[in-house]
PDB file of C-alpha atoms and ligand atoms in Angstrom:
ATOM      1  CA  MET A 171     111.078 -14.966  30.647  1.00  0.00           C
ATOM      2  CA  LYS A 172     107.942 -12.551  30.237  1.00  0.00           C
ATOM      3  CA  LYS A 173     104.711 -13.576  31.616  1.00  0.00           C
ATOM      4  CA  VAL A 174     101.205 -13.047  30.529  1.00  0.00           C
ATOM      5  CA  LEU A 175      98.333 -13.659  32.676  1.00  0.00           C
ATOM      6  CA  ILE A 176      95.469 -14.996  31.076  1.00  0.00           C
ATOM      7  CA  THR A 177      91.799 -15.393  32.825  1.00  0.00           C
ATOM      8  CA  ALA A 178      88.737 -17.346  31.695  1.00  0.00           C
ATOM      9  CA  PHE A 179      85.281 -17.247  33.638  1.00  0.00           C
ATOM     10  CA  GLU A 180      83.569 -20.550  34.797  1.00  0.00           C
ATOM     11  CA  ALA A 181      79.904 -21.103  33.349  1.00  0.00           C
ATOM     12  CA  PHE A 182      77.448 -19.177  34.931  1.00  0.00           C
ATOM     13  CA  ASN A 183      73.519 -18.255  34.459  1.00  0.00           C
ATOM     14  CA  ASN A 184      72.440 -22.146  33.696  1.00  0.00           C
ATOM     15  CA  GLU A 185      74.925 -22.200  30.500  1.00  0.00           C
ATOM     16  CA  PRO A 186      76.571 -25.840  30.561  1.00  0.00           C
ATOM     17  CA  THR A 187      79.969 -24.167  29.476  1.00  0.00           C
ATOM     18  CA  ASN A 188      81.762 -20.733  29.085  1.00  0.00           C
ATOM     19  CA  PRO A 189      83.455 -20.538  25.626  1.00  0.00           C
ATOM     20  CA  THR A 190      86.640 -18.476  27.710  1.00  0.00           C
ATOM     21  CA  GLU A 191      87.472 -21.804  29.585  1.00  0.00           C
ATOM     22  CA  LEU A 192      87.608 -23.453  26.304  1.00  0.00           C
ATOM     23  CA  VAL A 193      89.483 -20.869  24.521  1.00  0.00           C
ATOM     24  CA  LEU A 194      92.023 -20.893  27.485  1.00  0.00           C
ATOM     25  CA  ALA A 195      92.560 -24.591  27.314  1.00  0.00           C
ATOM     26  CA  GLU A 196      93.377 -24.188  23.620  1.00  0.00           C
ATOM     27  CA  LEU A 197      96.299 -21.155  24.016  1.00  0.00           C
ATOM     28  CA  PRO A 198      99.785 -22.418  24.117  1.00  0.00           C
ATOM     29  CA  GLU A 199     102.232 -22.714  27.295  1.00  0.00           C
ATOM     30  CA  PHE A 200     104.547 -20.245  25.576  1.00  0.00           C
ATOM     31  CA  LEU A 201     103.822 -17.654  23.061  1.00  0.00           C
ATOM     32  CA  PHE A 202     106.565 -15.044  21.447  1.00  0.00           C
ATOM     33  CA  ASP A 203     108.876 -15.823  24.324  1.00  0.00           C
ATOM     34  CA  ALA A 204     106.593 -15.219  26.669  1.00  0.00           C
ATOM     35  CA  ARG A 205     105.378 -17.796  29.424  1.00  0.00           C
ATOM     36  CA  ILE A 206     101.422 -17.934  29.297  1.00  0.00           C
ATOM     37  CA  ILE A 207      99.836 -18.517  32.879  1.00  0.00           C
ATOM     38  CA  LYS A 208      96.415 -19.435  32.709  1.00  0.00           C
ATOM     39  CA  VAL A 209      93.375 -19.295  35.624  1.00  0.00           C
ATOM     40  CA  THR A 210      89.397 -19.906  35.505  1.00  0.00           C
ATOM     41  CA  LEU A 211      87.823 -17.150  37.588  1.00  0.00           C
ATOM     42  CA  PRO A 212      84.699 -17.961  39.837  1.00  0.00           C
ATOM     43  CA  VAL A 213      81.732 -16.220  38.553  1.00  0.00           C
ATOM     44  CA  VAL A 214      81.120 -14.631  41.908  1.00  0.00           C
ATOM     45  CA  TYR A 215      81.594 -10.875  42.643  1.00  0.00           C
ATOM     46  CA  ASP A 216      83.402 -10.723  46.141  1.00  0.00           C
ATOM     47  CA  LYS A 217      85.415 -14.220  44.900  1.00  0.00           C
ATOM     48  CA  ALA A 218      87.271 -13.420  41.420  1.00  0.00           C
ATOM     49  CA  PHE A 219      89.848 -10.789  42.042  1.00  0.00           C
ATOM     50  CA  GLU A 220      90.660 -12.869  45.376  1.00  0.00           C
ATOM     51  CA  VAL A 221      91.578 -15.676  43.048  1.00  0.00           C
ATOM     52  CA  LEU A 222      93.015 -13.403  40.697  1.00  0.00           C
ATOM     53  CA  LYS A 223      95.290 -10.898  42.943  1.00  0.00           C
ATOM     54  CA  PRO A 224      97.600 -13.741  44.417  1.00  0.00           C
ATOM     55  CA  MET A 225      98.528 -14.705  40.871  1.00  0.00           C
ATOM     56  CA  ILE A 226      99.098 -11.138  39.898  1.00  0.00           C
ATOM     57  CA  GLU A 227     101.494 -10.718  42.963  1.00  0.00           C
ATOM     58  CA  LYS A 228     103.383 -14.252  42.381  1.00  0.00           C
ATOM     59  CA  HIS A 229     104.028 -13.979  38.586  1.00  0.00           C
ATOM     60  CA  GLN A 230     104.436 -10.194  38.205  1.00  0.00           C
ATOM     61  CA  PRO A 231     102.962 -10.575  34.624  1.00  0.00           C
ATOM     62  CA  SER A 232     103.866  -7.645  31.723  1.00  0.00           C
ATOM     63  CA  LEU A 233     100.472  -8.217  30.509  1.00  0.00           C
ATOM     64  CA  ILE A 234      96.818  -9.389  31.939  1.00  0.00           C
ATOM     65  CA  LEU A 235      93.970 -10.651  29.208  1.00  0.00           C
ATOM     66  CA  MET A 236      90.939 -11.316  30.921  1.00  0.00           C
ATOM     67  CA  MET A 237      88.213 -13.214  29.000  1.00  0.00           C
ATOM     68  CA  GLY A 238      84.171 -13.539  29.420  1.00  0.00           C
ATOM     69  CA  LEU A 239      81.231 -14.219  27.589  1.00  0.00           C
ATOM     70  CA  ALA A 240      79.151 -11.468  26.541  1.00  0.00           C
ATOM     71  CA  ALA A 241      75.722 -13.487  25.415  1.00  0.00           C
ATOM     72  CA  GLY A 242      74.198 -11.733  22.093  1.00  0.00           C
ATOM     73  CA  ARG A 243      77.056  -9.780  21.064  1.00  0.00           C
ATOM     74  CA  SER A 244      78.069 -11.001  17.478  1.00  0.00           C
ATOM     75  CA  GLN A 245      81.880  -9.857  17.564  1.00  0.00           C
ATOM     76  CA  ILE A 246      84.769 -10.094  19.829  1.00  0.00           C
ATOM     77  CA  ASN A 247      84.880  -6.856  21.966  1.00  0.00           C
ATOM     78  CA  ILE A 248      87.814  -5.294  23.387  1.00  0.00           C
ATOM     79  CA  GLU A 249      86.494  -3.412  26.320  1.00  0.00           C
ATOM     80  CA  ARG A 250      87.276   0.215  26.737  1.00  0.00           C
ATOM     81  CA  ILE A 251      86.257   0.934  30.157  1.00  0.00           C
ATOM     82  CA  ALA A 252      85.386  -0.535  33.405  1.00  0.00           C
ATOM     83  CA  ILE A 253      82.740   1.395  35.521  1.00  0.00           C
ATOM     84  CA  ASN A 254      82.618   1.666  39.295  1.00  0.00           C
ATOM     85  CA  ILE A 255      79.243   0.173  39.885  1.00  0.00           C
ATOM     86  CA  ASN A 256      77.740  -3.649  40.426  1.00  0.00           C
ATOM     87  CA  ASP A 257      74.395  -3.194  39.007  1.00  0.00           C
ATOM     88  CA  SER A 258      72.695  -6.439  37.337  1.00  0.00           C
ATOM     89  CA  ASN A 259      69.429  -8.538  37.679  1.00  0.00           C
ATOM     90  CA  THR A 260      71.678 -11.704  36.889  1.00  0.00           C
ATOM     91  CA  LYS A 261      72.492 -13.858  39.892  1.00  0.00           C
ATOM     92  CA  ASP A 262      76.428 -14.453  40.541  1.00  0.00           C
ATOM     93  CA  ASN A 263      77.504 -18.109  41.288  1.00  0.00           C
ATOM     94  CA  LEU A 264      76.440 -17.861  44.809  1.00  0.00           C
ATOM     95  CA  GLY A 265      73.246 -16.418  44.319  1.00  0.00           C
ATOM     96  CA  ASN A 266      74.231 -13.091  45.031  1.00  0.00           C
ATOM     97  CA  ILE A 267      72.411  -9.862  42.857  1.00  0.00           C
ATOM     98  CA  LYS A 268      74.155  -6.453  43.203  1.00  0.00           C
ATOM     99  CA  HIS A 269      72.290  -3.438  42.175  1.00  0.00           C
ATOM    100  CA  PHE A 270      73.636   0.339  42.724  1.00  0.00           C
ATOM    101  CA  ASP A 271      76.636  -1.128  44.324  1.00  0.00           C
ATOM    102  CA  PRO A 272      80.089   0.586  44.066  1.00  0.00           C
ATOM    103  CA  ILE A 273      83.147  -1.549  43.475  1.00  0.00           C
ATOM    104  CA  ASP A 274      85.331   0.517  45.341  1.00  0.00           C
ATOM    105  CA  ARG A 275      83.757   3.770  47.396  1.00  0.00           C
ATOM    106  CA  SER A 276      86.590   5.806  47.008  1.00  0.00           C
ATOM    107  CA  GLY A 277      87.842   4.442  43.741  1.00  0.00           C
ATOM    108  CA  PRO A 278      87.735   6.603  40.353  1.00  0.00           C
ATOM    109  CA  ASP A 279      84.196   6.371  38.371  1.00  0.00           C
ATOM    110  CA  GLY A 280      85.969   4.480  35.598  1.00  0.00           C
ATOM    111  CA  LEU A 281      88.925   3.285  34.795  1.00  0.00           C
ATOM    112  CA  PHE A 282      90.137   2.744  30.708  1.00  0.00           C
ATOM    113  CA  THR A 283      92.043  -0.160  29.630  1.00  0.00           C
ATOM    114  CA  THR A 284      95.548   0.253  29.137  1.00  0.00           C
ATOM    115  CA  LEU A 285      95.876  -2.277  25.925  1.00  0.00           C
ATOM    116  CA  PRO A 286      96.718   0.135  23.204  1.00  0.00           C
ATOM    117  CA  LEU A 287      93.255   0.018  21.340  1.00  0.00           C
ATOM    118  CA  GLU A 288      94.507   1.285  17.968  1.00  0.00           C
ATOM    119  CA  LYS A 289      97.189  -0.692  17.172  1.00  0.00           C
ATOM    120  CA  ILE A 290      94.824  -3.983  18.306  1.00  0.00           C
ATOM    121  CA  ILE A 291      92.352  -3.093  15.733  1.00  0.00           C
ATOM    122  CA  THR A 292      94.813  -2.341  13.105  1.00  0.00           C
ATOM    123  CA  ALA A 293      96.527  -5.665  13.600  1.00  0.00           C
ATOM    124  CA  THR A 294      93.041  -7.531  13.938  1.00  0.00           C
ATOM    125  CA  ARG A 295      91.949  -5.883  10.494  1.00  0.00           C
ATOM    126  CA  LYS A 296      94.863  -6.576   8.769  1.00  0.00           C
ATOM    127  CA  ARG A 297      94.019 -10.400   9.984  1.00  0.00           C
ATOM    128  CA  LYS A 298      90.463 -10.050   8.627  1.00  0.00           C
ATOM    129  CA  LEU A 299      89.440 -10.858  12.494  1.00  0.00           C
ATOM    130  CA  PRO A 300      85.750 -10.147  13.566  1.00  0.00           C
ATOM    131  CA  VAL A 301      87.270  -7.727  16.560  1.00  0.00           C
ATOM    132  CA  THR A 302      85.679  -4.304  17.584  1.00  0.00           C
ATOM    133  CA  ILE A 303      86.056  -1.738  20.580  1.00  0.00           C
ATOM    134  CA  SER A 304      83.035  -1.924  23.214  1.00  0.00           C
ATOM    135  CA  ASN A 305      82.563   1.039  25.264  1.00  0.00           C
ATOM    136  CA  THR A 306      80.658  -1.014  27.949  1.00  0.00           C
ATOM    137  CA  ALA A 307      81.631  -4.286  29.820  1.00  0.00           C
ATOM    138  CA  GLY A 308      77.991  -4.025  31.535  1.00  0.00           C
ATOM    139  CA  ALA A 309      77.586  -3.888  35.277  1.00  0.00           C
ATOM    140  CA  TYR A 310      78.057  -7.800  36.383  1.00  0.00           C
ATOM    141  CA  VAL A 311      80.904  -9.728  37.187  1.00  0.00           C
ATOM    142  CA  CYS A 312      83.154  -9.144  34.115  1.00  0.00           C
ATOM    143  CA  ASN A 313      83.148  -5.322  34.501  1.00  0.00           C
ATOM    144  CA  HIS A 314      83.711  -5.774  38.230  1.00  0.00           C
ATOM    145  CA  ILE A 315      86.898  -8.076  37.508  1.00  0.00           C
ATOM    146  CA  MET A 316      88.193  -5.439  34.897  1.00  0.00           C
ATOM    147  CA  TYR A 317      87.868  -2.292  37.194  1.00  0.00           C
ATOM    148  CA  LYS A 318      89.565  -4.324  40.319  1.00  0.00           C
ATOM    149  CA  THR A 319      92.255  -5.419  38.092  1.00  0.00           C
ATOM    150  CA  LEU A 320      92.739  -1.990  36.613  1.00  0.00           C
ATOM    151  CA  ASN A 321      92.527  -0.454  40.044  1.00  0.00           C
ATOM    152  CA  HIS A 322      94.939  -2.550  41.613  1.00  0.00           C
ATOM    153  CA  ILE A 323      97.385  -1.718  38.890  1.00  0.00           C
ATOM    154  CA  GLN A 324      97.081   2.261  39.148  1.00  0.00           C
ATOM    155  CA  THR A 325      97.023   2.125  43.201  1.00  0.00           C
ATOM    156  CA  ASN A 326     100.167  -0.130  43.325  1.00  0.00           C
ATOM    157  CA  ASP A 327     101.867   1.754  40.328  1.00  0.00           C
ATOM    158  CA  LEU A 328     102.509  -1.440  38.590  1.00  0.00           C
ATOM    159  CA  LYS A 329     104.093  -1.539  34.444  1.00  0.00           C
ATOM    160  CA  THR A 330     101.438  -4.277  33.814  1.00  0.00           C
ATOM    161  CA  LYS A 331      99.244  -3.706  31.030  1.00  0.00           C
ATOM    162  CA  ALA A 332      95.641  -4.929  31.327  1.00  0.00           C
ATOM    163  CA  GLY A 333      92.553  -5.511  29.493  1.00  0.00           C
ATOM    164  CA  PHE A 334      89.135  -7.402  29.242  1.00  0.00           C
ATOM    165  CA  ILE A 335      87.801  -9.134  26.158  1.00  0.00           C
ATOM    166  CA  HIS A 336      84.201 -10.161  25.850  1.00  0.00           C
ATOM    167  CA  MET A 337      83.739 -12.998  23.139  1.00  0.00           C
ATOM    168  CA  PRO A 338      80.709 -14.255  21.523  1.00  0.00           C
ATOM    169  CA  PHE A 339      78.821 -17.416  22.376  1.00  0.00           C
ATOM    170  CA  LEU A 340      80.324 -20.702  20.414  1.00  0.00           C
ATOM    171  CA  PRO A 341      78.329 -22.317  17.672  1.00  0.00           C
ATOM    172  CA  GLU A 342      77.306 -25.250  20.199  1.00  0.00           C
ATOM    173  CA  ASN A 343      76.249 -23.099  22.810  1.00  0.00           C
ATOM    174  CA  VAL A 344      73.591 -21.218  20.252  1.00  0.00           C
ATOM    175  CA  ILE A 345      72.060 -24.937  19.075  1.00  0.00           C
ATOM    176  CA  ASP A 346      68.886 -24.284  20.912  1.00  0.00           C
ATOM    177  CA  LYS A 347      69.239 -20.349  20.814  1.00  0.00           C
ATOM    178  CA  PRO A 348      67.476 -19.650  17.317  1.00  0.00           C
ATOM    179  CA  ASN A 349      68.918 -16.503  15.825  1.00  0.00           C
ATOM    180  CA  MET A 350      71.662 -15.940  18.284  1.00  0.00           C
ATOM    181  CA  PRO A 351      75.189 -14.939  17.123  1.00  0.00           C
ATOM    182  CA  SER A 352      77.889 -17.239  17.671  1.00  0.00           C
ATOM    183  CA  LEU A 353      81.922 -17.475  16.682  1.00  0.00           C
ATOM    184  CA  ASP A 354      83.939 -20.286  15.878  1.00  0.00           C
ATOM    185  CA  LYS A 355      86.627 -20.303  18.600  1.00  0.00           C
ATOM    186  CA  ARG A 356      89.523 -20.048  16.059  1.00  0.00           C
ATOM    187  CA  TYR A 357      88.713 -16.530  15.862  1.00  0.00           C
ATOM    188  CA  MET A 358      88.735 -15.766  19.503  1.00  0.00           C
ATOM    189  CA  ILE A 359      92.342 -17.928  19.821  1.00  0.00           C
ATOM    190  CA  GLU A 360      94.038 -15.777  16.923  1.00  0.00           C
ATOM    191  CA  THR A 361      92.527 -12.614  18.323  1.00  0.00           C
ATOM    192  CA  ILE A 362      94.231 -13.265  21.958  1.00  0.00           C
ATOM    193  CA  THR A 363      97.540 -13.921  20.019  1.00  0.00           C
ATOM    194  CA  THR A 364      97.516 -11.043  17.837  1.00  0.00           C
ATOM    195  CA  ILE A 365      96.761  -8.946  21.161  1.00  0.00           C
ATOM    196  CA  ILE A 366      99.951 -10.764  22.601  1.00  0.00           C
ATOM    197  CA  ASN A 367     102.025 -10.138  19.822  1.00  0.00           C
ATOM    198  CA  VAL A 368     101.019  -6.459  19.192  1.00  0.00           C
ATOM    199  CA  ILE A 369     101.842  -5.860  23.128  1.00  0.00           C
ATOM    200  CA  LEU A 370     105.288  -7.770  23.482  1.00  0.00           C
ATOM    201  CA  ASN A 371     106.367  -7.475  20.120  1.00  0.00           C
ATOM    202  CA  PRO A 372     105.768  -3.735  18.974  1.00  0.00           C
ATOM    203  CA  LEU A 373     109.065  -3.581  16.679  1.00  0.00           C
ATOM    204  CA  ALA A 374     107.522  -6.952  14.470  1.00  0.00           C
ATOM    205  CA  LEU A 375     104.200  -5.193  13.720  1.00  0.00           C
ATOM    206  CA  GLU A 376     106.066  -1.823  12.802  1.00  0.00           C
ATOM    207  CA  SER A 377     108.660  -3.558  10.533  1.00  0.00           C
ATOM    208  CA  THR A 378     105.794  -5.864   9.072  1.00  0.00           C
ATOM    209  CA  GLN A 379     104.091  -2.418   8.225  1.00  0.00           C
ATOM    210  CA  ARG A 380     107.648  -0.985   6.600  1.00  0.00           C
ATOM    211  CA  ILE A 381     107.829  -4.128   4.635  1.00  0.00           C
ATOM    212  CA  MET A 382     104.169  -3.741   3.447  1.00  0.00           C
ATOM    213  CA  ASN A 383     104.500  -0.026   2.508  1.00  0.00           C
ATOM    214  CA  GLY A 384     107.796  -0.409   0.634  1.00  0.00           C
TER     215      GLY A 384
HETATM  216  N1  PCA B 696      80.439 -13.093  31.556  1.00  0.00           N
HETATM  217  C1  PCA B 696      79.641 -12.446  32.230  1.00  0.00           C
HETATM  218  C2  PCA B 696      80.399 -12.588  33.647  1.00  0.00           C
HETATM  219  C3  PCA B 696      81.291 -14.107  33.545  1.00  0.00           C
HETATM  220  C4  PCA B 696      81.443 -14.351  31.839  1.00  0.00           C
HETATM  221  O1  PCA B 696      81.770 -15.161  31.034  1.00  0.00           O
HETATM  222  C5  PCA B 696      80.062 -10.958  32.180  1.00  0.00           C
HETATM  223  O2  PCA B 696      79.764 -10.490  31.061  1.00  0.00           O
HETATM  224  O3  PCA B 696      79.965  -9.954  33.210  1.00  0.00           O
END
Protein backbone atom coordinates (compact mmCIF):
# COMPACT_ATOMS: atom_id res chain seq x y z
CA MET A 1 0.00 0.00 0.00
CA LYS A 2 1.28 3.47 -0.91
CA LYS A 3 2.03 5.87 1.88
CA VAL A 4 1.59 9.62 2.04
CA LEU A 5 3.48 11.47 4.76
CA ILE A 6 1.79 14.72 5.80
CA THR A 7 3.36 17.19 8.19
CA ALA A 8 2.03 20.10 10.22
CA PHE A 9 3.89 22.52 12.46
CA GLU A 10 3.26 23.20 16.13
CA ALA A 11 2.19 26.69 17.23
CA PHE A 12 4.85 29.40 17.16
CA ASN A 13 5.45 33.13 17.54
CA ASN A 14 2.91 33.58 20.40
CA GLU A 15 -0.04 32.14 18.46
CA PRO A 16 -2.04 29.67 20.60
CA THR A 17 -2.61 27.26 17.70
CA ASN A 18 -1.25 26.45 14.27
CA PRO A 19 -4.04 25.87 11.70
CA THR A 20 -2.00 23.12 10.08
CA GLU A 21 -2.18 20.96 13.23
CA LEU A 22 -5.98 21.24 13.20
CA VAL A 23 -6.10 20.38 9.49
CA LEU A 24 -3.80 17.40 10.04
CA ALA A 25 -6.03 16.08 12.82
CA GLU A 26 -9.05 16.08 10.48
CA LEU A 27 -7.44 14.21 7.61
CA PRO A 28 -8.46 10.55 7.35
CA GLU A 29 -6.11 7.61 8.00
CA PHE A 30 -6.65 6.24 4.49
CA LEU A 31 -7.30 8.10 1.23
CA PHE A 32 -7.46 6.75 -2.35
CA ASP A 33 -5.95 3.40 -1.26
CA ALA A 34 -3.01 5.12 0.42
CA ARG A 35 -2.16 5.19 4.09
CA ILE A 36 -1.82 8.69 5.51
CA ILE A 37 1.01 9.07 8.02
CA LYS A 38 0.81 12.24 10.09
CA VAL A 39 3.51 14.06 11.99
CA THR A 40 3.66 17.44 13.71
CA LEU A 41 7.08 19.07 13.56
CA PRO A 42 8.75 21.42 16.04
CA VAL A 43 9.22 25.01 14.86
CA VAL A 44 12.95 24.78 15.52
CA TYR A 45 15.46 25.09 12.68
CA ASP A 46 17.77 22.35 13.87
CA LYS A 47 15.07 19.96 15.07
CA ALA A 48 12.34 19.89 12.39
CA PHE A 49 14.19 17.70 9.91
CA GLU A 50 15.62 15.54 12.71
CA VAL A 51 12.01 14.53 13.43
CA LEU A 52 11.00 14.15 9.78
CA LYS A 53 14.03 12.26 8.43
CA PRO A 54 13.47 9.01 10.39
CA MET A 55 9.81 9.06 9.32
CA ILE A 56 10.88 9.25 5.65
CA GLU A 57 13.36 6.42 6.15
CA LYS A 58 10.89 4.24 8.02
CA HIS A 59 7.85 4.70 5.78
CA GLN A 60 9.42 5.38 2.36
CA PRO A 61 6.39 7.41 1.31
CA SER A 62 5.50 8.02 -2.36
CA LEU A 63 4.49 11.54 -1.43
CA ILE A 64 5.41 14.06 1.28
CA LEU A 65 3.13 17.06 1.80
CA MET A 66 4.39 19.58 4.33
CA MET A 67 2.06 22.27 5.69
CA GLY A 68 2.78 25.51 7.52
CA LEU A 69 1.02 28.73 8.47
CA ALA A 70 1.70 31.86 6.42
CA ALA A 71 0.20 34.67 8.50
CA GLY A 72 -1.28 37.38 6.27
CA ARG A 73 -1.73 35.30 3.13
CA SER A 74 -5.32 35.00 1.96
CA GLN A 75 -5.07 31.94 -0.27
CA ILE A 76 -3.66 28.43 0.03
CA ASN A 77 -0.15 28.71 -1.42
CA ILE A 78 1.65 25.83 -3.10
CA GLU A 79 5.32 26.74 -2.79
CA ARG A 80 7.37 26.49 -5.97
CA ILE A 81 10.87 26.72 -4.51
CA ALA A 82 12.92 26.42 -1.33
CA ILE A 83 16.06 28.56 -1.00
CA ASN A 84 19.33 27.68 0.72
CA ILE A 85 19.18 30.26 3.50
CA ASN A 86 17.83 30.81 7.01
CA ASP A 87 17.14 34.51 7.47
CA SER A 88 14.27 35.76 9.63
CA ASN A 89 13.66 38.15 12.52
CA THR A 90 11.21 35.67 14.05
CA LYS A 91 12.62 33.47 16.83
CA ASP A 92 12.09 29.75 16.52
CA ASN A 93 10.50 27.89 19.44
CA LEU A 94 13.89 27.52 21.17
CA GLY A 95 14.60 31.24 20.81
CA ASN A 96 17.06 30.94 17.89
CA ILE A 97 17.26 33.78 15.39
CA LYS A 98 19.14 33.10 12.15
CA HIS A 99 20.38 35.60 9.61
CA PHE A 100 22.51 35.06 6.49
CA ASP A 101 22.82 31.39 7.45
CA PRO A 102 23.09 28.86 4.59
CA ILE A 103 21.08 25.67 5.25
CA ASP A 104 23.64 23.47 3.45
CA ARG A 105 27.02 24.97 2.49
CA SER A 106 27.51 22.45 -0.31
CA GLY A 107 23.86 22.33 -1.42
CA PRO A 108 22.21 24.02 -4.43
CA ASP A 109 20.98 27.63 -4.08
CA GLY A 110 17.40 26.57 -4.58
CA LEU A 111 15.31 23.43 -5.01
CA PHE A 112 12.02 23.31 -6.91
CA THR A 113 9.05 21.39 -5.57
CA THR A 114 8.55 18.04 -7.28
CA LEU A 115 4.75 18.39 -7.12
CA PRO A 116 3.01 18.72 -10.53
CA LEU A 117 2.01 22.37 -10.11
CA GLU A 118 0.05 22.79 -13.34
CA LYS A 119 -2.05 19.70 -12.74
CA ILE A 120 -2.71 20.77 -9.15
CA ILE A 121 -3.83 24.24 -10.21
CA THR A 122 -6.09 22.78 -12.93
CA ALA A 123 -7.69 20.40 -10.43
CA THR A 124 -8.12 22.96 -7.65
CA ARG A 125 -9.59 25.57 -10.06
CA LYS A 126 -12.10 22.98 -11.21
CA ARG A 127 -13.14 22.52 -7.59
CA LYS A 128 -13.23 26.31 -7.05
CA LEU A 129 -10.64 26.18 -4.27
CA PRO A 130 -8.68 29.35 -3.38
CA VAL A 131 -5.27 27.94 -4.30
CA THR A 132 -2.36 29.66 -5.98
CA ILE A 133 1.35 29.14 -6.59
CA SER A 134 3.77 31.07 -4.40
CA ASN A 135 7.32 31.85 -5.47
CA THR A 136 8.64 32.28 -1.95
CA ALA A 137 8.31 30.13 1.13
CA GLY A 138 10.16 32.80 3.14
CA ALA A 139 13.46 32.06 4.89
CA TYR A 140 12.18 30.79 8.23
CA VAL A 141 11.46 27.23 9.41
CA CYS A 142 8.98 26.34 6.62
CA ASN A 143 11.46 27.15 3.87
CA HIS A 144 14.08 25.31 5.93
CA ILE A 145 12.11 22.05 6.13
CA MET A 146 11.14 22.25 2.45
CA TYR A 147 14.80 22.71 1.47
CA LYS A 148 16.07 19.93 3.76
CA THR A 149 13.43 17.48 2.52
CA LEU A 150 13.95 18.18 -1.20
CA ASN A 151 17.73 18.04 -0.71
CA HIS A 152 17.44 14.69 1.10
CA ILE A 153 15.27 13.28 -1.72
CA GLN A 154 17.67 14.54 -4.39
CA THR A 155 20.91 13.42 -2.73
CA ASN A 156 19.49 9.97 -1.94
CA ASP A 157 17.93 9.63 -5.40
CA LEU A 158 14.49 8.83 -3.96
CA LYS A 159 11.37 8.64 -6.12
CA THR A 160 9.31 10.42 -3.45
CA LYS A 161 7.48 13.54 -4.60
CA ALA A 162 7.46 16.39 -2.11
CA GLY A 163 6.16 19.89 -1.67
CA PHE A 164 5.18 22.55 0.81
CA ILE A 165 1.77 24.17 1.25
CA HIS A 166 1.37 27.41 3.18
CA MET A 167 -2.06 27.92 4.76
CA PRO A 168 -3.73 31.19 5.84
CA PHE A 169 -4.98 31.70 9.39
CA LEU A 170 -8.28 30.08 10.40
CA PRO A 171 -11.16 32.45 11.28
CA GLU A 172 -10.69 31.59 14.99
CA ASN A 173 -7.08 32.85 14.84
CA VAL A 174 -8.04 36.33 13.65
CA ILE A 175 -10.77 37.28 16.12
CA ASP A 176 -8.42 39.89 17.63
CA LYS A 177 -6.67 40.77 14.34
CA PRO A 178 -8.77 43.21 12.32
CA ASN A 179 -8.28 42.98 8.54
CA MET A 180 -6.14 39.84 8.78
CA PRO A 181 -7.15 37.31 6.09
CA SER A 182 -8.38 33.86 7.13
CA LEU A 183 -9.88 30.79 5.53
CA ASP A 184 -12.18 28.00 6.68
CA LYS A 185 -10.30 24.75 7.16
CA ARG A 186 -12.63 22.77 4.92
CA TYR A 187 -10.93 24.45 1.93
CA MET A 188 -7.55 23.39 3.29
CA ILE A 189 -8.69 19.79 3.79
CA GLU A 190 -10.23 19.65 0.31
CA THR A 191 -7.05 21.08 -1.22
CA ILE A 192 -4.82 18.49 0.45
CA THR A 193 -7.20 15.74 -0.65
CA THR A 194 -7.23 17.07 -4.22
CA ILE A 195 -3.42 17.22 -4.38
CA ILE A 196 -3.16 13.63 -3.17
CA ASN A 197 -5.75 12.54 -5.75
CA VAL A 198 -3.92 14.34 -8.59
CA ILE A 199 -0.64 12.64 -7.69
CA LEU A 200 -1.80 9.16 -6.76
CA ASN A 201 -4.59 8.85 -9.34
CA PRO A 202 -3.42 10.81 -12.41
CA LEU A 203 -5.61 8.62 -14.61
CA ALA A 204 -8.72 9.48 -12.59
CA LEU A 205 -8.15 13.14 -13.37
CA GLU A 206 -7.50 12.52 -17.06
CA SER A 207 -10.55 10.33 -17.47
CA THR A 208 -12.68 12.98 -15.74
CA GLN A 209 -11.32 15.50 -18.22
CA ARG A 210 -12.03 13.17 -21.14
CA ILE A 211 -15.60 12.69 -19.97
CA MET A 212 -16.03 16.44 -19.53
CA ASN A 213 -14.62 17.10 -23.00
CA GLY A 214 -16.99 14.54 -24.47
N1 LIG B 1 4.97 28.64 9.57
C1 LIG B 1 6.33 29.15 9.69
C2 LIG B 1 7.06 28.07 10.44
C3 LIG B 1 6.02 27.20 11.06
C4 LIG B 1 4.77 27.56 10.38
O1 LIG B 1 3.68 26.99 10.51
C5 LIG B 1 6.94 29.53 8.35
O2 LIG B 1 6.21 29.94 7.45
O3 LIG B 1 8.16 29.46 8.20
